[in-house]
mmCIF file of C-alpha atoms in Angstrom:
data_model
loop_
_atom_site.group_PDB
_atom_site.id
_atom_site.type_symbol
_atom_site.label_atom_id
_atom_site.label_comp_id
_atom_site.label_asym_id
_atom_site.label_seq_id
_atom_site.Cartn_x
_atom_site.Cartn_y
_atom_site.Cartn_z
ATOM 1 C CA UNK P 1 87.274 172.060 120.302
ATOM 2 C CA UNK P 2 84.396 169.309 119.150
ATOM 3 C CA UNK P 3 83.376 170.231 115.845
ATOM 4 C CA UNK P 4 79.678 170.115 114.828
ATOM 5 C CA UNK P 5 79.026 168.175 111.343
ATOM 6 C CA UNK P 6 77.844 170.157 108.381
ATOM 7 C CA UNK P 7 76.749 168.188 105.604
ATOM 8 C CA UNK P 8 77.386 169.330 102.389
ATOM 9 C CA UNK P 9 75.192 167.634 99.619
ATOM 10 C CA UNK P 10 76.158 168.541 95.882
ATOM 11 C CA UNK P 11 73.538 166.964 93.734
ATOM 12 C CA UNK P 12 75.841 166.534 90.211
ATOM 13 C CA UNK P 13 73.601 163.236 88.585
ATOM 14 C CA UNK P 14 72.501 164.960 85.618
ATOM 15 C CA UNK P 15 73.115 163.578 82.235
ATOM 16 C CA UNK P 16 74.839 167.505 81.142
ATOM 17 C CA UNK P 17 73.631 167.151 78.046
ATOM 18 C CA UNK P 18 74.191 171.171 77.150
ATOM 19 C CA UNK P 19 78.040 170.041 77.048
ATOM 20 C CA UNK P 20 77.960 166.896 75.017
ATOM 21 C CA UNK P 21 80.104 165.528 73.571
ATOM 22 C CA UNK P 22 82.499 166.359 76.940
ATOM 23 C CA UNK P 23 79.724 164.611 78.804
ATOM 24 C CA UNK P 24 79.833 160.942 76.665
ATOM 25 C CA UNK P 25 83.127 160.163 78.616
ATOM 26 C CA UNK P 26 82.923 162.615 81.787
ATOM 27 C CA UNK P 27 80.719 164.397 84.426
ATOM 28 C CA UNK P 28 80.520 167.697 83.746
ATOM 29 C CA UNK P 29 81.580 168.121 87.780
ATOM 30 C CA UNK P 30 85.194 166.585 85.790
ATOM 31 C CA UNK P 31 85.657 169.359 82.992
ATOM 32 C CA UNK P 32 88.159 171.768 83.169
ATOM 33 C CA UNK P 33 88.774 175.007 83.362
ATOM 34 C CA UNK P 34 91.485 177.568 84.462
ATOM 35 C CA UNK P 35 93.758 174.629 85.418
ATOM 36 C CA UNK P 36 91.807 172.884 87.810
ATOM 37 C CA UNK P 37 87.821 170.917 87.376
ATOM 38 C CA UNK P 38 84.653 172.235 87.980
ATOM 39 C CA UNK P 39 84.679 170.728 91.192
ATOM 40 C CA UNK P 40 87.868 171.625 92.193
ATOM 41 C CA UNK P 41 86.695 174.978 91.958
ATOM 42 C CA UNK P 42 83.069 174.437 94.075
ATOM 43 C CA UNK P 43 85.276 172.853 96.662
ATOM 44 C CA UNK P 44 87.481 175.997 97.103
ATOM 45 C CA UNK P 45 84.386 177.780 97.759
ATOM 46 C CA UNK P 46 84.116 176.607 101.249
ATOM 47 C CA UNK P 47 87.132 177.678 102.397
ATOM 48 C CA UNK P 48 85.478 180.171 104.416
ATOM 49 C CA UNK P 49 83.256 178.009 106.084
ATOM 50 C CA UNK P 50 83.731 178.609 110.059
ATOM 51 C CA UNK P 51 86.450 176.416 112.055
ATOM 52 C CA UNK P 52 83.670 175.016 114.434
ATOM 53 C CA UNK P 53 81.912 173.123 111.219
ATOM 54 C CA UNK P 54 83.647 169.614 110.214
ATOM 55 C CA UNK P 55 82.215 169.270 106.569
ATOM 56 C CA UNK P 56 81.344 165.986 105.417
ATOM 57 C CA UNK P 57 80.417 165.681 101.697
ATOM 58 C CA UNK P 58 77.502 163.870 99.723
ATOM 59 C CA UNK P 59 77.931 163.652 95.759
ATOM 60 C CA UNK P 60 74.792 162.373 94.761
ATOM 61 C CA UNK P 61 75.351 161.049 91.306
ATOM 62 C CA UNK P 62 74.183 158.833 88.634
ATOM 63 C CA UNK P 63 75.210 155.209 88.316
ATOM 64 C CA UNK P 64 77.991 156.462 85.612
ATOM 65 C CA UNK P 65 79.576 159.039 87.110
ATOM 66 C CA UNK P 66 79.818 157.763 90.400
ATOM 67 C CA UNK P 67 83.861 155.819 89.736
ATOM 68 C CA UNK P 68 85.141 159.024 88.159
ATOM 69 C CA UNK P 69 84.070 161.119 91.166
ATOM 70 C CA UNK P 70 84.692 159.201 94.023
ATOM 71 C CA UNK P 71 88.287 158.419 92.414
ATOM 72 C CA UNK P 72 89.065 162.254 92.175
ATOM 73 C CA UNK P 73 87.915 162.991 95.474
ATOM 74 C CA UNK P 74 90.447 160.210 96.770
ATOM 75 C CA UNK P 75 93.288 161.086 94.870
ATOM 76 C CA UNK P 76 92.470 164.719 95.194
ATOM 77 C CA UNK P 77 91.158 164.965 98.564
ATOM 78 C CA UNK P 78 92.408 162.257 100.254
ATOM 79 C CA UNK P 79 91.699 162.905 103.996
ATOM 80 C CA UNK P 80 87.741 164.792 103.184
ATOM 81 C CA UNK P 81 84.530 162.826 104.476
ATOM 82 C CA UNK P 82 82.574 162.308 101.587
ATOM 83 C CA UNK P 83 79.437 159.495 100.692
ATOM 84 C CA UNK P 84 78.128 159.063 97.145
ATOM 85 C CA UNK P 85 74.441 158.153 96.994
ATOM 86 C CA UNK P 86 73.481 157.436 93.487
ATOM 87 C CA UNK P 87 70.434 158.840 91.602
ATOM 88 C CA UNK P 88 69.274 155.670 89.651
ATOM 89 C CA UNK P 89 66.472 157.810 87.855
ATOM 90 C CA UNK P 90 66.866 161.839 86.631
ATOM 91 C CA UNK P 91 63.994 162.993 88.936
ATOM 92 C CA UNK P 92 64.489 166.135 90.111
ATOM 93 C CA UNK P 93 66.100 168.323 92.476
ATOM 94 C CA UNK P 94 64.499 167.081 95.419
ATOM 95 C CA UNK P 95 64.689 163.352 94.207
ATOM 96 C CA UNK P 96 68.267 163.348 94.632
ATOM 97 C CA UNK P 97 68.598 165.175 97.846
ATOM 98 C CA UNK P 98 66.179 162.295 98.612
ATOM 99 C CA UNK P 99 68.160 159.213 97.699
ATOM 100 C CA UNK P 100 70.669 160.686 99.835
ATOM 101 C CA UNK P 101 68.310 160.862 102.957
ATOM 102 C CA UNK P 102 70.418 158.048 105.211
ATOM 103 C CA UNK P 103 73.184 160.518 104.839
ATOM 104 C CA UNK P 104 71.808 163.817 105.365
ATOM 105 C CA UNK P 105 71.533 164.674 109.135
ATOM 106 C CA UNK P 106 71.481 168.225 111.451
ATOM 107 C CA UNK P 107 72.785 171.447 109.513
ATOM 108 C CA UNK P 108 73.514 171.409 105.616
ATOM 109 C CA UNK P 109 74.530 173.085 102.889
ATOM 110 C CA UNK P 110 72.897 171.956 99.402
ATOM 111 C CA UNK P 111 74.768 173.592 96.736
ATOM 112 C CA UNK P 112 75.194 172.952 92.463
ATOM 113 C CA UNK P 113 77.833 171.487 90.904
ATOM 114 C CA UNK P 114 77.883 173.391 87.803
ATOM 115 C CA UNK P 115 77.373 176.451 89.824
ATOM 116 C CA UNK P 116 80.384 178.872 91.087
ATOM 117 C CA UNK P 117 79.483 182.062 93.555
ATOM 118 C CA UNK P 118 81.248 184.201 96.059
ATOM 119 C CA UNK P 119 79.509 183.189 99.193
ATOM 120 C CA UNK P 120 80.674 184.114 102.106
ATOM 121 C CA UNK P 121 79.861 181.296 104.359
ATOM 122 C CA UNK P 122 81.542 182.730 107.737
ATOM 123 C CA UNK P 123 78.043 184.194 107.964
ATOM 124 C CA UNK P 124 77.190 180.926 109.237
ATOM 125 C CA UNK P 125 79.208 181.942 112.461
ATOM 126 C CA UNK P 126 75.851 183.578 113.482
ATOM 127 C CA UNK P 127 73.304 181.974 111.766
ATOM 128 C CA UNK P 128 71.937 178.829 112.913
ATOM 129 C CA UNK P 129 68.419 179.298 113.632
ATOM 130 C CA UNK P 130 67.616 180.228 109.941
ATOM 131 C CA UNK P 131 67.443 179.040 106.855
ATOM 132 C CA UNK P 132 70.011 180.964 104.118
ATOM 133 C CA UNK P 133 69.167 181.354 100.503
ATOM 134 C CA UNK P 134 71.937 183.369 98.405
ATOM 135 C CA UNK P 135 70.505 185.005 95.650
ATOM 136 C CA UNK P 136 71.807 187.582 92.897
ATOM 137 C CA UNK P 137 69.245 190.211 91.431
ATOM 138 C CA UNK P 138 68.761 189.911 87.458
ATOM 139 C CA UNK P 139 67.399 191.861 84.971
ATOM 140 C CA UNK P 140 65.201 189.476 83.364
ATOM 141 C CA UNK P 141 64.122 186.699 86.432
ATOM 142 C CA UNK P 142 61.896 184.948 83.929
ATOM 143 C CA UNK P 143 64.243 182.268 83.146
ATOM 144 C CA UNK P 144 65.119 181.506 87.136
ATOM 145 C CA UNK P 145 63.603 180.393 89.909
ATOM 146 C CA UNK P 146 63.717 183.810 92.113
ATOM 147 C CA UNK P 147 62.605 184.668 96.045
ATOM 148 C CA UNK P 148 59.887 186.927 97.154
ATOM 149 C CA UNK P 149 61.377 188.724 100.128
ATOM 150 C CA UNK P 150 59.420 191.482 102.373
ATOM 151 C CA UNK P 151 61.726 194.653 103.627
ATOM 152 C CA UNK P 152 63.591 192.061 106.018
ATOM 153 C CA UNK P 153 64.899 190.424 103.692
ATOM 154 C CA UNK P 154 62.900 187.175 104.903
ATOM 155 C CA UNK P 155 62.158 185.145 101.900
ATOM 156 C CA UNK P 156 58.326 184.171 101.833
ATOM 157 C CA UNK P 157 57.919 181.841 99.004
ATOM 158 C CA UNK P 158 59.947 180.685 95.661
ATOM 159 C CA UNK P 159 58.733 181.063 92.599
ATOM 160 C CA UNK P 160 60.046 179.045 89.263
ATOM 161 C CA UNK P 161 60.111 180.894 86.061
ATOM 162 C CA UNK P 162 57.551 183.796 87.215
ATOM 163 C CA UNK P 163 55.625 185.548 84.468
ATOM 164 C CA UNK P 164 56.344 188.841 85.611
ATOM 165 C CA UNK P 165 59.289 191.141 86.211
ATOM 166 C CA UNK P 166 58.365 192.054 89.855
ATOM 167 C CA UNK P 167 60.723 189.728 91.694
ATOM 168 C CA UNK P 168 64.795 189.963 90.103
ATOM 169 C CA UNK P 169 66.277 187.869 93.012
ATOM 170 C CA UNK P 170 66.867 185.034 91.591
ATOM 171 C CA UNK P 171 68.419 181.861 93.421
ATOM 172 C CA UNK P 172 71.689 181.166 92.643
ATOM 173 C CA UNK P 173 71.508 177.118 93.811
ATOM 174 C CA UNK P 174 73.588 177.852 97.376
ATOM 175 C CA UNK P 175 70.593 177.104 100.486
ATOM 176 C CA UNK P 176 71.996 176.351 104.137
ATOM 177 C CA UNK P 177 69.179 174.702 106.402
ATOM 178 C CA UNK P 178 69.787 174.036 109.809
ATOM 179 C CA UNK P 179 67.816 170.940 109.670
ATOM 180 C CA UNK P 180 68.610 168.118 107.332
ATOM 181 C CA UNK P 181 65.882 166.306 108.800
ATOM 182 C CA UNK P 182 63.011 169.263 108.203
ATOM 183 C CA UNK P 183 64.132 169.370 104.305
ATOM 184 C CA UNK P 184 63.536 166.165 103.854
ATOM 185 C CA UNK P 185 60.605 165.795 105.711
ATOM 186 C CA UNK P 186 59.120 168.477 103.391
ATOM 187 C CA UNK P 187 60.316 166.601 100.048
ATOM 188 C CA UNK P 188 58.626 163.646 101.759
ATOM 189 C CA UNK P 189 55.525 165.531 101.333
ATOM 190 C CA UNK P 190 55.969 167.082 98.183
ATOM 191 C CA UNK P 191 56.225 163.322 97.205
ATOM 192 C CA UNK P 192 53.047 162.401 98.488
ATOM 193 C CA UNK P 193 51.451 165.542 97.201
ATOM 194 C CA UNK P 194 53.194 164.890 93.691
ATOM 195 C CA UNK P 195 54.434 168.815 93.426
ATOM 196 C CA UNK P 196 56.374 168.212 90.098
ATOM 197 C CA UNK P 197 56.908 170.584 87.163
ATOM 198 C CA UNK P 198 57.713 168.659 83.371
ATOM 199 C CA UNK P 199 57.699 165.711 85.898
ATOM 200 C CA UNK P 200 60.750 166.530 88.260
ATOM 201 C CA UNK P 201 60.364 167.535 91.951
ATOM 202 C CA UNK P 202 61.906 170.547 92.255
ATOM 203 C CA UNK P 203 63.717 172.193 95.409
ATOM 204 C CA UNK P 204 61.832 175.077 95.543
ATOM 205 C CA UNK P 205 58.304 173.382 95.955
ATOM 206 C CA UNK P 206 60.102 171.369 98.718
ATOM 207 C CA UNK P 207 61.497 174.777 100.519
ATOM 208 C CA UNK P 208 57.592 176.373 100.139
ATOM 209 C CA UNK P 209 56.441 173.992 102.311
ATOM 210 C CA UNK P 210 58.743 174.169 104.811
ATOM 211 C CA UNK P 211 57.612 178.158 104.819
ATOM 212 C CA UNK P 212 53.968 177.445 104.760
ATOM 213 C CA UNK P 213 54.732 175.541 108.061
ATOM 214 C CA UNK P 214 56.730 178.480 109.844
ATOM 215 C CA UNK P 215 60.822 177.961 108.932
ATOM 216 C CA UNK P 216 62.162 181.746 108.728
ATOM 217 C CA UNK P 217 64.498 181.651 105.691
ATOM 218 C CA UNK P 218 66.666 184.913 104.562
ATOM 219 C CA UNK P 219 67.916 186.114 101.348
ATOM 220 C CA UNK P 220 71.811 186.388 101.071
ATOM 221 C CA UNK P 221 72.968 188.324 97.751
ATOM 222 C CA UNK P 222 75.748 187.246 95.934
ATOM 223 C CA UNK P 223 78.128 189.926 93.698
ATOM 224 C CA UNK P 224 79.369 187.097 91.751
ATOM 225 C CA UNK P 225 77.702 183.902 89.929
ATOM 226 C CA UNK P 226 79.355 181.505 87.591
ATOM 227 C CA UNK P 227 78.013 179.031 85.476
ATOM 228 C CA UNK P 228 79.705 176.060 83.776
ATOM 229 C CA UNK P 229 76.559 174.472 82.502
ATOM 230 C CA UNK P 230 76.879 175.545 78.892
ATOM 231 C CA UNK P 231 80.190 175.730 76.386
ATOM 232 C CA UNK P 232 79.607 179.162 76.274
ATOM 233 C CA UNK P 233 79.227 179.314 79.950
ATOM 234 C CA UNK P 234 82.265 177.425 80.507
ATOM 235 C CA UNK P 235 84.348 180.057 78.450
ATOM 236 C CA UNK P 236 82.898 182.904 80.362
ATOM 237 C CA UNK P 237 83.560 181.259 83.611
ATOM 238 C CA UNK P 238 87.505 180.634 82.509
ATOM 239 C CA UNK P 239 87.528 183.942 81.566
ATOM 240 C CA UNK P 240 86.456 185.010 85.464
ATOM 241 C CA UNK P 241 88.813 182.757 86.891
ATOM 242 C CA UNK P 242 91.827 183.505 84.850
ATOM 243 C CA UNK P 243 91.367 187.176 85.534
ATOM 244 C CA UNK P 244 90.890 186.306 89.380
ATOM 245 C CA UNK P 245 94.048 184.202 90.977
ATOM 246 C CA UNK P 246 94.044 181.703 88.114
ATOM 247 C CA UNK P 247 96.557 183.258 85.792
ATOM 248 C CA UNK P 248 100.029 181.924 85.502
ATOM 249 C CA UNK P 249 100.894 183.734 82.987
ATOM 250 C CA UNK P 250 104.563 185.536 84.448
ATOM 251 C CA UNK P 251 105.635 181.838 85.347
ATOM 252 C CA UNK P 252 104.192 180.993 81.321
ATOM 253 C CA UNK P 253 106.307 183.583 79.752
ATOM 254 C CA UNK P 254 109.518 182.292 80.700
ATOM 255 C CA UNK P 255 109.282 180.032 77.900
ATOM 256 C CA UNK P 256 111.607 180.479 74.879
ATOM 257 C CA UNK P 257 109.425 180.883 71.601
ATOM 258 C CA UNK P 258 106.214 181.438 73.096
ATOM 259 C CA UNK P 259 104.291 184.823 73.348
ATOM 260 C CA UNK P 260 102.006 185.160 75.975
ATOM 261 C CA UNK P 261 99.131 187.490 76.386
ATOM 262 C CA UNK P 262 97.563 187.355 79.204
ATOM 263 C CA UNK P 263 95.449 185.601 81.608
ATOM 264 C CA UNK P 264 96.342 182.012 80.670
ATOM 265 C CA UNK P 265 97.059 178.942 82.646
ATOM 266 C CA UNK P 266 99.777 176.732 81.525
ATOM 267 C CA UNK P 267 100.340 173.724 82.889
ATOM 268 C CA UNK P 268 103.950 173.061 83.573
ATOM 269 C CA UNK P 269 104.037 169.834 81.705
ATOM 270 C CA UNK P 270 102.498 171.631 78.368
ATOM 271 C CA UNK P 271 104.650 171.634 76.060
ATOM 272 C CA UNK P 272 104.235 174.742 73.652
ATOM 273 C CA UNK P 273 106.589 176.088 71.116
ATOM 274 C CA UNK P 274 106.728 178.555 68.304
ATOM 275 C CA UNK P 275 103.022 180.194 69.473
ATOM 276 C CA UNK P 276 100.897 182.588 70.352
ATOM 277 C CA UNK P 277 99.329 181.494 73.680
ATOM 278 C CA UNK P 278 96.255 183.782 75.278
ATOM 279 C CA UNK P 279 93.912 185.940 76.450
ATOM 280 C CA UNK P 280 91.896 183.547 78.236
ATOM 281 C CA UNK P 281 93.417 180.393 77.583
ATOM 282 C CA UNK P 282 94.047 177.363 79.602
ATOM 283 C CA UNK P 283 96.092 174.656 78.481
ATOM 284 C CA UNK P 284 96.226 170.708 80.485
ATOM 285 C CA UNK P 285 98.890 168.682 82.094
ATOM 286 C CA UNK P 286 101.295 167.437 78.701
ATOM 287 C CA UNK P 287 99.091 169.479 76.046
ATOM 288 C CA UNK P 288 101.354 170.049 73.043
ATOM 289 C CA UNK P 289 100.705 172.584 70.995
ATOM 290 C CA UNK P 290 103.471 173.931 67.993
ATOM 291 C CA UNK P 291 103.370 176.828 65.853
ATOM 292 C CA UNK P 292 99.544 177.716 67.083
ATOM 293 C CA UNK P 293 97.808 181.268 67.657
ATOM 294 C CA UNK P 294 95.277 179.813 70.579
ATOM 295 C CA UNK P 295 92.712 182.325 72.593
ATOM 296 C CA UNK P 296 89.634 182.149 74.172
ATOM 297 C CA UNK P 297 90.105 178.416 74.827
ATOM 298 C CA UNK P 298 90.192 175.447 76.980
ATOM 299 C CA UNK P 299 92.682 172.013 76.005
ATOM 300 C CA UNK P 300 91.995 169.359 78.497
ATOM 301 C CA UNK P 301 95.626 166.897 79.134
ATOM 302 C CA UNK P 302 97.202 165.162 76.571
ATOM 303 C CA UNK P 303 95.975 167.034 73.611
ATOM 304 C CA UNK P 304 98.039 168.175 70.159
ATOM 305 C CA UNK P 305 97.641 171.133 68.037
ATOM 306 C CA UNK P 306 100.035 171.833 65.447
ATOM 307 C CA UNK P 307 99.690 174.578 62.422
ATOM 308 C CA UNK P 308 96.911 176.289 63.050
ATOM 309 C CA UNK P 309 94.769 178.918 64.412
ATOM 310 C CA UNK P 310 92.445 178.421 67.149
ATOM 311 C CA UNK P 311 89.839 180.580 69.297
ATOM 312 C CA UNK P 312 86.315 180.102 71.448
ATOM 313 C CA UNK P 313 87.027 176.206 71.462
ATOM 314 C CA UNK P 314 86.589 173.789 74.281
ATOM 315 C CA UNK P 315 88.624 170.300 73.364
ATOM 316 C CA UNK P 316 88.531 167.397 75.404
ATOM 317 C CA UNK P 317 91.143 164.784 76.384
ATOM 318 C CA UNK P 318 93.724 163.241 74.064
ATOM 319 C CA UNK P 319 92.750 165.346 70.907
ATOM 320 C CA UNK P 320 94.659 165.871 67.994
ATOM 321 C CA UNK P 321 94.205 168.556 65.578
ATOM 322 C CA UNK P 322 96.558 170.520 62.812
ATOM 323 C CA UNK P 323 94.941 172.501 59.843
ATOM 324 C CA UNK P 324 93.137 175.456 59.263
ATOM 325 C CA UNK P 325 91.666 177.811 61.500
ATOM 326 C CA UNK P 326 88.979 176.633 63.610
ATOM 327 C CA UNK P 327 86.359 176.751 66.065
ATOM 328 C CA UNK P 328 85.849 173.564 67.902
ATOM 329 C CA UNK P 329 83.900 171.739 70.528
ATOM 330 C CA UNK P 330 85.313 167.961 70.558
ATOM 331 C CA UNK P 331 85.317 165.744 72.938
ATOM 332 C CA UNK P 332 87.721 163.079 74.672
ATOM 333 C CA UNK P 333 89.835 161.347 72.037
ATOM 334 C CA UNK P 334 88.797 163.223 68.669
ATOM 335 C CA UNK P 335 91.013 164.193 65.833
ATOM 336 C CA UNK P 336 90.659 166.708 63.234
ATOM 337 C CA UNK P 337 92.933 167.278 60.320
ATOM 338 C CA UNK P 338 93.090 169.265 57.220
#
């Protein structure tokens, strides 16, 4: 069977400055969590995309980023089609999806990297005349961008940060078009028309114009949404994953010396002894950590913790730390000592 292309773009250029100091030495697409990265875990959403679609990826990222992504995809993903248009300049939304224009062709997917949901995209099986945009309803939609559907469910326009409570589905950063080409040709106008808000273009201007000239577009809802945007986001989202098909914690607790409680993820080349290891932790490839109560955490590889008691920390790569009880947000290479 010839399979159709489906582009895929992920838009992951931004600075992440919510995570510093993770974000000095990585993309936030490159943190981990539950014993895999961020992107590991957006990419095994689309295992559920139809067998007719051939997915080709676009990582649109800034000039930084763009060695550290490519050279997980490749060692990760050897045999997937991806491009990496870069994003020179932190304009917006539909800026990026626009530096990536020579790549972006026929159906598409435009999804966040920082953003974790449980689409079902074997709806796509039967939808390929519409527009898709998932969407999860909220108490409070005044911090999202949110749809305005009628009793269809067609959306009719997107509004960003309404004033009022009327509207609670809010857009979860998942769209499917079935025209790469009619996306951008609507950015291409917001462009001209200079549709920005706090001087970014932003997607949603781009898909209101593409309504105004007749696309149908459909709301999709979404039980689940995870966010790894934030520290505190990050931690919730481990907590998620560990408690759905990330825990190793059976295989964890045949360790001598080690008490488990679980969820936790392990690696096997952690080395732990004489601790107390969980709820909700997740521990890197050769993390050490000796005669340590850890929980409600996340150690990147390669990082030491001896004597201590830790909880609601996120450390980096290569950290060391022995002391007092703490709660910590370090970055690659730190140290801490009593």
């Amino acid at each position: 069977m010839n399979k159709q292309p489906l582009k895929i773009a992920i838009p992951m250029a931004g600075l992440g400055t919510r995570l510093r100091p993770h974000t000095w030495s990585k993309p936030k697409a490159l943190l981990h969590l539950a014993g895999k990265t961020v992107l590991d875990h957006v990419m095994d959403q689309f295992q559920s995309l139809p067998d007719r679609y051939e997915p080709e990826y676009v990582f649109i990222v800034g000039p930084y980023q763009l060695d550290q992504v490519r050279g997980h995809m490749q060692q990760t993903y050897p045999n997937t089609k991806a491009s990496y248009p870069v994003q020179e300049v932190m304009r917006g939304q539909s800026d990026a999806l626009w530096q990536a224009r020579e790549y972006l062709s026929g159906p598409m997917l435009m999804v966040f990297a920082d953003t974790l949901v449980d689409a079902d995209f074997s709806i796509l099986n039967h939808s390929t005349d519409q527009a898709i945009a998932w969407v999860k309803e909220v108490p409070d939609p005044r911090r999202y961008g949110v749809t305005v559907v009628d009793a269809a469910g067609q959306v009719q326009k997107l509004v960003e940060k309404p004033a009022g409570m009327d509207n609670r589905l809010a857009v979860v950063g998942f769209y499917y078009f079935p025209s790469a080409e009619d996306l951008l040709s609507a950015i291409q106008e917001q462009m001209e028309q200079n549709i920005t808000l706090k001087n970014e273009f932003f997607l949603a201007d781009a898909i209101n114009i593409m309504l105004a000239r007749g696309m149908g577009m459909r709301a999709v809802q979404v039980n689940v949404w995870l966010d790894a945007g934030t520290p505190q986001s990050l931690l919730e989202t481990n907590q998620y994953l560990l408690e759905h098909g990330n825990d190793n914690s059976a295989e964890a607790a045949k360790r001598s010396g080690v008490a488990i409680v679980p969820p936790v993820f392990i690696h096997p080349n952690a080395v732990v002894t004489d601790s107390v290891v969980g709820p909700y932790v997740s521990l890197g490839c050769e993390c050490h950590i000796e005669k340590v109560v850890v929980r409600n955490s996340i150690l990147d590889e390669g990082t030491q913790v001896k004597s201590m008691v830790l909880e609601d920390s996120l450390l980096g790569r290569d950290v060391q730390v022995h002391g007092q009880p703490m709660k910590l947000n370090l970055g690659d290479n730190a140290w801490a000592m009593e």
